[in-house]
GROMACS .gro file of C-alpha atoms in nm:
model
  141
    1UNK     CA    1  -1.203   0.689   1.602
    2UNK     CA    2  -1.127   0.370   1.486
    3UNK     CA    3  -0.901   0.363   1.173
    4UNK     CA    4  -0.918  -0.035   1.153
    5UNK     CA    5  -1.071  -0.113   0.781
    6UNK     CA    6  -1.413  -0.274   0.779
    7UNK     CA    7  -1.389  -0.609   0.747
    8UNK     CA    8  -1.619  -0.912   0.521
    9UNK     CA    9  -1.622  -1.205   0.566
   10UNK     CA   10  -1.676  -1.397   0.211
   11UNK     CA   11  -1.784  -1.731   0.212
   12UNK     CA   12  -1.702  -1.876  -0.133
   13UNK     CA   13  -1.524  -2.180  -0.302
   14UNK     CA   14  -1.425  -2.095  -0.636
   15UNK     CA   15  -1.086  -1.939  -0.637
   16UNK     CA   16  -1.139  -1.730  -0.938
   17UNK     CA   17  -1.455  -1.527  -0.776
   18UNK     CA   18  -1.259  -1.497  -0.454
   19UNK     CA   19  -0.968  -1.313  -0.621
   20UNK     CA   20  -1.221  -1.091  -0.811
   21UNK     CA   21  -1.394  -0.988  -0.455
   22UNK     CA   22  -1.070  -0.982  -0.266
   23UNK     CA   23  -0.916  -0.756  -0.504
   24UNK     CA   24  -1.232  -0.566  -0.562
   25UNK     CA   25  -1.312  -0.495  -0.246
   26UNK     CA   26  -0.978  -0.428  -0.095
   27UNK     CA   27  -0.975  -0.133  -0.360
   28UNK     CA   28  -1.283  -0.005  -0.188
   29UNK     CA   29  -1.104  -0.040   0.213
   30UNK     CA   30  -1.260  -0.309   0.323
   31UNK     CA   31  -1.061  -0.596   0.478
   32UNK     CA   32  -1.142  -0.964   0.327
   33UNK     CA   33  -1.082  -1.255   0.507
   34UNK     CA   34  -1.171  -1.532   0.244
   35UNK     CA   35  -1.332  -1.906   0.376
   36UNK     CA   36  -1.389  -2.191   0.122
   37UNK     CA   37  -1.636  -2.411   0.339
   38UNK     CA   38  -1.945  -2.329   0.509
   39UNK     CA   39  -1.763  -2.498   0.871
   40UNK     CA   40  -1.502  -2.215   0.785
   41UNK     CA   41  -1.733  -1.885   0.738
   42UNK     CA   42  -1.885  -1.969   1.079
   43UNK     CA   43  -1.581  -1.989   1.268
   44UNK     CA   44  -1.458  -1.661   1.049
   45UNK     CA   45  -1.759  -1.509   1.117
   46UNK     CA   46  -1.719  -1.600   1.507
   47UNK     CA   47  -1.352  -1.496   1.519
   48UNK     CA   48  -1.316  -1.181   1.297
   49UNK     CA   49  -1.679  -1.013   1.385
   50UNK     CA   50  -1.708  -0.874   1.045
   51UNK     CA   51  -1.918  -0.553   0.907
   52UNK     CA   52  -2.072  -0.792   0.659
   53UNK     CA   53  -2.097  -1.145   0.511
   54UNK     CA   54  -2.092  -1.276   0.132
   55UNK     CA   55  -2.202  -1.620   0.115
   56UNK     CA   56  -2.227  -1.851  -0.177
   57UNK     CA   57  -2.503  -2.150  -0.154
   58UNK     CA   58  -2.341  -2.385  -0.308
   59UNK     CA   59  -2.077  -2.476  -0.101
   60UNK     CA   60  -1.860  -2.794  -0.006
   61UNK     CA   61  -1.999  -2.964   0.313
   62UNK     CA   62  -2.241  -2.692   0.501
   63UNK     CA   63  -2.421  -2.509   0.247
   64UNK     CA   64  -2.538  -2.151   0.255
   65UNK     CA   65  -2.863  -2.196   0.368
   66UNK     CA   66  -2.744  -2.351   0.680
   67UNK     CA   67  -2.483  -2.109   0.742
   68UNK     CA   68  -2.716  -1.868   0.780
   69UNK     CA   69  -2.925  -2.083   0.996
   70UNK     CA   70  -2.620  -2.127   1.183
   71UNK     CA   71  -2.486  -1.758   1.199
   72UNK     CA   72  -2.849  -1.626   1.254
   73UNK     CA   73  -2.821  -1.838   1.624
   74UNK     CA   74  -2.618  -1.606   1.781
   75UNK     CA   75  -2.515  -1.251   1.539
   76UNK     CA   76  -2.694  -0.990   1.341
   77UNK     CA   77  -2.377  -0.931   1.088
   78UNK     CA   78  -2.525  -0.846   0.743
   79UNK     CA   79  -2.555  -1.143   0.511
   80UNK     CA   80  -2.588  -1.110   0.096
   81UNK     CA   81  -2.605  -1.388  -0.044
   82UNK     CA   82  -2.413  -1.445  -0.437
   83UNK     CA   83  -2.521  -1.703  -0.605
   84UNK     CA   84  -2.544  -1.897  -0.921
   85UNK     CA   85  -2.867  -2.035  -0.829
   86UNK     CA   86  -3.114  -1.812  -0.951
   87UNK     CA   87  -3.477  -1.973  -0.923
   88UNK     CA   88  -3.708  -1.774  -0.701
   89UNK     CA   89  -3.717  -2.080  -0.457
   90UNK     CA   90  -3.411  -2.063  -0.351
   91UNK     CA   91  -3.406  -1.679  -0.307
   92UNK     CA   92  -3.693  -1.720  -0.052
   93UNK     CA   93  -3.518  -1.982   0.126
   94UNK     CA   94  -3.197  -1.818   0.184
   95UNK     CA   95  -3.430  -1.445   0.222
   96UNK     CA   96  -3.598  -1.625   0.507
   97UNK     CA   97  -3.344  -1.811   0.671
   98UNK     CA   98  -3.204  -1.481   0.742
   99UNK     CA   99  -3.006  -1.295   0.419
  100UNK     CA  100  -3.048  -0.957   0.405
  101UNK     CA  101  -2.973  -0.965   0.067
  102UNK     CA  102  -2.991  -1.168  -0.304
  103UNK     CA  103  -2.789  -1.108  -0.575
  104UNK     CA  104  -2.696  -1.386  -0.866
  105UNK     CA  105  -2.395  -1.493  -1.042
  106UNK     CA  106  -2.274  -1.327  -1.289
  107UNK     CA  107  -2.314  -0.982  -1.143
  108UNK     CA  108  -2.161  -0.646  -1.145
  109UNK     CA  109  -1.918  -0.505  -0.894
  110UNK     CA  110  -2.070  -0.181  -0.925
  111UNK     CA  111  -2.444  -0.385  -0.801
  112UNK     CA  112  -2.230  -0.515  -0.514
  113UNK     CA  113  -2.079  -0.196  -0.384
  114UNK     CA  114  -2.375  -0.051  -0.380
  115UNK     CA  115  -2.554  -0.332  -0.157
  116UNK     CA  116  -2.330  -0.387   0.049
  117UNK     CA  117  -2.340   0.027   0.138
  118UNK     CA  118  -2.729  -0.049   0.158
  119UNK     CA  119  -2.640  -0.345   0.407
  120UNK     CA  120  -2.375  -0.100   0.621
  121UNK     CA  121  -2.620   0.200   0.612
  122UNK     CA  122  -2.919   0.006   0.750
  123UNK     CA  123  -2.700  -0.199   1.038
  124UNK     CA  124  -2.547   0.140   1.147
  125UNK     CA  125  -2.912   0.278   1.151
  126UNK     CA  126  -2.981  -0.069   1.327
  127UNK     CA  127  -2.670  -0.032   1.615
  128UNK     CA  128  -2.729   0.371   1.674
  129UNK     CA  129  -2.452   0.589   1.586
  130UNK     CA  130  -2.155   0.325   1.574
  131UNK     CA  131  -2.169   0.240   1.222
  132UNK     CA  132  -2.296   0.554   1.080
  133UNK     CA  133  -1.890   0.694   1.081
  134UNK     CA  134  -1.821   0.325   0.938
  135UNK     CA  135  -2.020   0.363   0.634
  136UNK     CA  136  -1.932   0.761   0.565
  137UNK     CA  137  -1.577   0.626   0.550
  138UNK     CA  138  -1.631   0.328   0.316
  139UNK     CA  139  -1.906   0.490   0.091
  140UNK     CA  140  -1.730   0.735  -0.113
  141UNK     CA  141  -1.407   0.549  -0.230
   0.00000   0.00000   0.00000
């Protein structure tokens, strides 16, 4: 069995929110690899093959909407979006570009954790048996 710590990918450009997930997370055993451009969380997304992805819209140079555009080309890799932008347009746009999930700034670590295990749970379901031992080990930390 792999020991190797899940790893997200989280695509975000204010500093203050990154050290919140990074730390938050980390406490939880996931690896974070942090990118603070859209150009960035593709090529970290490419490179590091990640469990899952948290992606802000609002982002310097590519924005989220066509990062997942982008990422949705060639992967599958889980995708919640967290974002200030909270009007029910931009939901559906980033919903059908290809985020699995939605969740708006401010929110609650506790709200994260648990979609992000709702995210791991239906990609193992998704890739058969290979995940499933993934998300037993992250789900109950």
């Amino acid at each position: 069995m792999n020991s190797a710590k899940p790893v997200i990918v989280v695509i975000e450009d204010d500093p203050q929110i990154c050290r919140f997930l990074r730390t938050s997370l980390s406490v939880q055993g996931f690896q974070v690899v942090e990118a603070g451009t859209g150009e960035r969380g593709v090529v970290e997304i490419g490179t590091r093959k990640p469990e899952l992805v948290i992606l802000d819209l609002g982002l310097p140079g590519m924005d989220g909407i066509a990062v997942i555009r982008k990422v949705r080309e060639w992967s599958a890799v889980p995708i919640i979006v967290l974002s200030a932008r909270s009007q029910e347009s931009n939901k559906i746009a980033a919903l059908d570009a290809g985020a699995d999930d939605y969740l708006t700034k401010p929110f609650s670590i506790g709200e994260l954790l648990a979609r992000i295990r709702v995210s791991l749970r239906h990609a193992a379901r998704l890739a058969g048996d290979g995940l499933e031992t993934l998300f037993s080990a992250v789900s109950y930390r």
